[in-house]
Coordinates of C-alpha atoms in Angstrom, one line a residue:
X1 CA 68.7 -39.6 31.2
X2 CA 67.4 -37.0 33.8
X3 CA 69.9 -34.8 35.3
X4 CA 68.6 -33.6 38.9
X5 CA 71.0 -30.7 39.4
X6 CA 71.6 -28.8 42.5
X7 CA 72.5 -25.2 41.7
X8 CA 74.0 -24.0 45.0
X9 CA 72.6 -20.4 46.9
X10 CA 73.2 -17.2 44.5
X11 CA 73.9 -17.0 41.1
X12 CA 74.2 -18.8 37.9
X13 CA 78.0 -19.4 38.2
X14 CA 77.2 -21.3 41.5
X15 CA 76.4 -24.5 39.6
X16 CA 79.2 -27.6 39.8
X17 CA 81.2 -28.0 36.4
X18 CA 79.5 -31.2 36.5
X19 CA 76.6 -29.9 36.5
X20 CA 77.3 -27.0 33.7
X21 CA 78.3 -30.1 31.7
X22 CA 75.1 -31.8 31.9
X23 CA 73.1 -29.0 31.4
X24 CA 74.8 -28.1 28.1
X25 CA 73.9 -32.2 26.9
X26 CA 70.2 -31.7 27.9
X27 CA 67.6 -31.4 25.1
X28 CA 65.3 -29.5 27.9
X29 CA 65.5 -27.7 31.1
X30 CA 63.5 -27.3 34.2
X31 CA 63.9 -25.1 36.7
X32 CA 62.0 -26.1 39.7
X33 CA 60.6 -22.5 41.3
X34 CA 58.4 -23.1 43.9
X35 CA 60.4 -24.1 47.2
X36 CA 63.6 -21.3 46.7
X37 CA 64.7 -19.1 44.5
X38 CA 68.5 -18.2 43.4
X39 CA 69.6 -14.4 43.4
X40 CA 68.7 -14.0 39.6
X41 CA 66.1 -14.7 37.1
X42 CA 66.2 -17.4 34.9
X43 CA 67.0 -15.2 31.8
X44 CA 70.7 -15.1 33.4
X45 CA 71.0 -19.1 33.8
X46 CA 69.6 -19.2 30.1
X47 CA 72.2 -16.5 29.2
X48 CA 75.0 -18.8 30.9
X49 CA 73.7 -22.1 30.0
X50 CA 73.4 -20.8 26.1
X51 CA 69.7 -22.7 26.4
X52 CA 66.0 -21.7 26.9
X53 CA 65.1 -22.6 30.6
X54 CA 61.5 -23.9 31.3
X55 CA 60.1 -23.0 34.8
X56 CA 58.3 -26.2 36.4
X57 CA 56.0 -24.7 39.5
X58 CA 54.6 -26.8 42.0
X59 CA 51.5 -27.9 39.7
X60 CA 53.9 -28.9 37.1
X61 CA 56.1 -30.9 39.2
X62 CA 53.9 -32.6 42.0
X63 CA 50.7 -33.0 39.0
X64 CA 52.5 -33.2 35.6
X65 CA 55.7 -34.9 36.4
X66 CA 55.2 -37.2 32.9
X67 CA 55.5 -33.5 31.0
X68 CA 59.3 -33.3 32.4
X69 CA 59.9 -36.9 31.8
X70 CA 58.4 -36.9 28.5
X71 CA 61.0 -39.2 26.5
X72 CA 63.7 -39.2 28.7
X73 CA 64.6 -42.6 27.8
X74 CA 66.4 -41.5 24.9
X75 CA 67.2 -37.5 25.5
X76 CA 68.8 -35.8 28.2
X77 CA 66.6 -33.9 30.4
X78 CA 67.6 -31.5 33.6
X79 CA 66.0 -30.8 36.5
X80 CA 67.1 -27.7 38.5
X81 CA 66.8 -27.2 42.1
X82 CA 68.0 -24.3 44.0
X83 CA 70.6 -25.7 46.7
X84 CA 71.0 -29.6 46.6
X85 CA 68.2 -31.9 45.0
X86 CA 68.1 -33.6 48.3
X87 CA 69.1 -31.0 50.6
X88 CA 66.3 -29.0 52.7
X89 CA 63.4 -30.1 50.3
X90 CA 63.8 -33.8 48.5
X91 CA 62.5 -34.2 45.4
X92 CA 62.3 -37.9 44.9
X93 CA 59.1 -38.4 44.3
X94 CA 60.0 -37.1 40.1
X95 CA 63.1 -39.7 40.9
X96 CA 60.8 -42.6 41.7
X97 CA 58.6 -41.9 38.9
X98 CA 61.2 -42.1 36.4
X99 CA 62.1 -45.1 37.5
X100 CA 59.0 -46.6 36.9
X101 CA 59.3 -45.6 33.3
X102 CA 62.8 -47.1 33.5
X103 CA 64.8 -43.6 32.9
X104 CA 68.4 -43.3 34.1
X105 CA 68.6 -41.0 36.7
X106 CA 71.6 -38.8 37.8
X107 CA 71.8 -36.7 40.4
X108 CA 74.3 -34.0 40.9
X109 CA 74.8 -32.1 44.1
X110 CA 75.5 -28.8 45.6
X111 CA 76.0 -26.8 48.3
X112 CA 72.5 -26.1 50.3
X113 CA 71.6 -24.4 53.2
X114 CA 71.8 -27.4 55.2
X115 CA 75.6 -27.3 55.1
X116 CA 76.4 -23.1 54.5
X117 CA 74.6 -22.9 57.7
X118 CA 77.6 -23.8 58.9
X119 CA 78.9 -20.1 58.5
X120 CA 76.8 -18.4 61.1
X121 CA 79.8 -19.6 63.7
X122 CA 77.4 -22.6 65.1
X123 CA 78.9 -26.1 64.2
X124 CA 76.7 -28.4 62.0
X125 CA 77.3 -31.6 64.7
X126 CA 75.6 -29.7 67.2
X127 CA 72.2 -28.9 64.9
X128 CA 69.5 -31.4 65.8
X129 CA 65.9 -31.0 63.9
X130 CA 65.3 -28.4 60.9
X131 CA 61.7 -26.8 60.8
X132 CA 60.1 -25.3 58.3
X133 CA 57.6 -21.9 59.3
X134 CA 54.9 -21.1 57.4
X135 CA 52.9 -18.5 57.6
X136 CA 49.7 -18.0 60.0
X137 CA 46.2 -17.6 59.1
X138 CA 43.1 -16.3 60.8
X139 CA 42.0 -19.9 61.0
X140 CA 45.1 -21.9 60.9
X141 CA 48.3 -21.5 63.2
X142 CA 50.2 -24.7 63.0
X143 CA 52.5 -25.4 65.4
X144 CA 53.6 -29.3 65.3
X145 CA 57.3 -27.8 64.6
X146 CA 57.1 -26.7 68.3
X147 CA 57.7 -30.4 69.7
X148 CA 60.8 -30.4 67.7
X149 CA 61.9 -27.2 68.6
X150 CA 61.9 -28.3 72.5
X151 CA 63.4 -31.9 71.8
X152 CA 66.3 -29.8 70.5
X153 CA 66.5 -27.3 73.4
X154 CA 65.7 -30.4 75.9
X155 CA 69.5 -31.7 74.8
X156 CA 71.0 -28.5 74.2
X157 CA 71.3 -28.5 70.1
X158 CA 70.8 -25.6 67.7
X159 CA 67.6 -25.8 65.7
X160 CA 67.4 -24.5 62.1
X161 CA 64.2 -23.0 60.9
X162 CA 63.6 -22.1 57.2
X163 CA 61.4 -19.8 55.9
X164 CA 58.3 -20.0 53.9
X165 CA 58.0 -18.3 50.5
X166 CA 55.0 -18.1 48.5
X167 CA 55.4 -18.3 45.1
X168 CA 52.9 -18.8 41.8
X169 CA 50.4 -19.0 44.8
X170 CA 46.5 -18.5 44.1
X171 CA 44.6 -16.6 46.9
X172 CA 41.4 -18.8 48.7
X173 CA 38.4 -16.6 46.8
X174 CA 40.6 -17.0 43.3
X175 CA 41.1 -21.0 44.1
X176 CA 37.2 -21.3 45.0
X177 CA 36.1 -19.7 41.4
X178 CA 38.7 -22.1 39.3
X179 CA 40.8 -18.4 38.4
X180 CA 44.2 -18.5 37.6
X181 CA 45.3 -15.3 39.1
X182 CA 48.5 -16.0 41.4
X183 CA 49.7 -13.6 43.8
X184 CA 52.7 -11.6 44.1
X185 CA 55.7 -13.3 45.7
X186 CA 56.1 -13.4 49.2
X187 CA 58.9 -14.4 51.5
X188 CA 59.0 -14.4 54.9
X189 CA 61.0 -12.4 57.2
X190 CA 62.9 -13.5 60.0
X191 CA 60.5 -10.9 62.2
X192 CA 57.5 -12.9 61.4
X193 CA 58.8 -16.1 62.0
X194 CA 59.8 -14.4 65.5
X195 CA 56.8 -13.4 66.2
X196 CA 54.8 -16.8 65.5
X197 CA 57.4 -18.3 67.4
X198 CA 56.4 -16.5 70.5
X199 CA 53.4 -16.3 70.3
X200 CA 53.0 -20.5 69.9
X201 CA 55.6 -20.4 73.0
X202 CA 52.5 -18.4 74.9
X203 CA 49.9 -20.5 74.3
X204 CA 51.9 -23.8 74.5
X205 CA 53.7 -22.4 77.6
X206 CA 56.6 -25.5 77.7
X207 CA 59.3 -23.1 77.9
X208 CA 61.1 -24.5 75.0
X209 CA 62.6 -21.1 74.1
X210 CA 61.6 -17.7 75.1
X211 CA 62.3 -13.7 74.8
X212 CA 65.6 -14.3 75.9
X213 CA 66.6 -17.2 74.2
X214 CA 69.3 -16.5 71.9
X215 CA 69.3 -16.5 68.0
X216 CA 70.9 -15.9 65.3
X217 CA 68.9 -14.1 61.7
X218 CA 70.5 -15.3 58.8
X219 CA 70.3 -13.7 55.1
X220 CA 70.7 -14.0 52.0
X221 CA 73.0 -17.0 52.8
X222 CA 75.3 -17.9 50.3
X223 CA 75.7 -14.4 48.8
X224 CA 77.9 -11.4 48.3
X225 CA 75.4 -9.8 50.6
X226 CA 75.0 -12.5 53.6
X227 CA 75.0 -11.4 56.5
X228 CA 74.3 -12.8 60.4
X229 CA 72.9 -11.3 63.0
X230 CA 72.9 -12.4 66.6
X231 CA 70.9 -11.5 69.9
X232 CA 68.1 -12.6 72.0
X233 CA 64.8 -13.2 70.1
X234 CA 62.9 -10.0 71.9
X235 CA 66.0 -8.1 70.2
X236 CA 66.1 -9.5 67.0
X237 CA 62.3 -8.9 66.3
X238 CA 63.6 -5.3 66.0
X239 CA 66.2 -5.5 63.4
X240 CA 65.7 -5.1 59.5
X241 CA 67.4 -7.6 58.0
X242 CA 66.6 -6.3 54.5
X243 CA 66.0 -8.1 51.2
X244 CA 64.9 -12.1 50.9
X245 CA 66.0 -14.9 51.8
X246 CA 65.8 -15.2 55.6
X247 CA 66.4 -18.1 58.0
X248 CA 66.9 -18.2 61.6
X249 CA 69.0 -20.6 63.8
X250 CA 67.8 -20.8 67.8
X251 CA 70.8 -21.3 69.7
X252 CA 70.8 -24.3 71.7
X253 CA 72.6 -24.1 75.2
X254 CA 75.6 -26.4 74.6
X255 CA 77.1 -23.8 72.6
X256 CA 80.6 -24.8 72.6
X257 CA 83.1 -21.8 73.3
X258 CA 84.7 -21.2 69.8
X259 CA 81.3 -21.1 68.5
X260 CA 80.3 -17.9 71.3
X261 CA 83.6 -16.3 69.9
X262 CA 82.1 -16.3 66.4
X263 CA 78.2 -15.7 67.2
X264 CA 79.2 -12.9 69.6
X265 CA 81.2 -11.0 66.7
X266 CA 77.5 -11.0 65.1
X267 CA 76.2 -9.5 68.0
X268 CA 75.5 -5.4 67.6
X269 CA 77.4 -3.7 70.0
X270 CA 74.3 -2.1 71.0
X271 CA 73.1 -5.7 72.5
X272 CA 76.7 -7.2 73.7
X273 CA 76.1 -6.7 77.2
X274 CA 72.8 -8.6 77.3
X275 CA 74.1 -11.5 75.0
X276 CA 77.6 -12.0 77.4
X277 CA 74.9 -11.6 80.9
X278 CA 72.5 -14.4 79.0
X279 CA 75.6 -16.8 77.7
X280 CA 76.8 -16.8 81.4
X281 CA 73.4 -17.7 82.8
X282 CA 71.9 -19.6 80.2
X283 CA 74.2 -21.4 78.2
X284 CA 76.7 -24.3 78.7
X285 CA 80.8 -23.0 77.3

């Protein structure tokens, strides 16, 4: 059988009892590590799960999938994903391929950012497109998210953009010479993605959002330490919204009246004014 197991947003004790369960039956254990990361190393899920924990990076999973599957027709085998298997990143290409090899597959959820979103005050039937920002280049500054951005804005829905994170990542000169030296982690901050965002939104020039389009920075969602904060995008490019992992949510104008209650309390006092002149001008109560 494999076991893909979501493991929810922070810790180790964040996994389902379900999921503890199969864990504990699993001959082996892969911890996917390449699209997010949980708030501790693996040595703490190993310590919880009373088992050694393998760590499957992108090469492993999307070139070597027949190394995780080896002989899961007759053992247990888990597959870890940080969130929900199938929440903000799917992972059934592994699931198709062990179907071809005729292996049971179970798949056991969790919460994801997809859903916890939820607690930045903005209601999840009012999100329309998530988009994913990566970082920019000196040759490549992708910006085919933008057209979903403004079909959200055109019909007033929030838009939720996650962050990339670089991890196990080999540089261009280190890729070109066949060496296996990876960088250090990276993760993006929700000032970068700000500023991308703009500048796309200069050199597109479709006012889909602008300076004073509202947002909201979200961190370290699902934690002890998660915090929000909201303002306009010009203001929020100045905050420090500390340690990883960032995401941002763009407000979109329908922004229901209980839902202003609850961003507003996010708001620094220091930008309060600005956020009630912009809600009164820009957005729909």
């Amino acid at each position: 059988m494999l076991y893909v197991i979501g493991l929810g947003l922070s810790d180790e004790r964040d996994i389902t009892v379900k999921g503890l369960d199969a864990v504990k039956s699993c001959e082996r254990i892969y911890l996917e590590a390449y699209t997010s990361i949980l708030m501790v190393p693996k040595e703490k899920l190993e310590e919880f799960y009373g088992k050694p924990v393998i760590v499957a990076d992108r090469e492993m999973v999307e070139s070597d999938s027949d190394t995780i599957l080896n002989n899961a027709q007759n053992v247990n085998v888990a597959f870890l994903v940080v969130g929900d298997p199938f929440g903000a990143t799917t992972h059934t290409d592994l699931v198709l391929r062990a179907k071809e090899l005729n292996i049971p597959v179970q798949t056991i959820h969790n919460a994801s950012i997809m859903n916890a979103i939820g607690a930045c005050g903005l209601q999840l039937y009012n999100f329309g497109q998530t988009i994913s920002m990566v970082w920019f280049t000196e040759t490549w500054r992708p910006d085919s998210w933008y057209d979903r951005v403004k079909e959200n804005r055109d019909i007033g829905l929030h838009t939720l953009c996650l962050l990339d994170i670089k991890v196990k990542e080999q540089s261009l000169e280190n890729m070109a010479r066949g060496r296996l030296i990876y960088e250090p982690p990276r993760y993006m901050t929700v000032n970068t993605c700000l500023e991308q965002m703009l500048e796309i939104e200069e050199t597109r020039g479709d006012k889909a959002y602008g300076p004073e389009t509202l947002a909201i920075g979200c961190v370290r969602l699902g934690t002890p330490t998660q915090k929000f904060i909201s303002g306009t995008m010009a203001q929020l490019l100045e905050e420090d919204f500390g340690e990883p992992l960032h995401s941002l949510v763009l407000i979109g104008r329908r922004m229901h009246i209980m839902e202003t209650e609850i961003v507003r309390d996010f708001c620094p006092e220091k930008y309060r004014e600005k956020f009630d002149e912009i809600c009164k001008r820009d957005y729909v109560n």
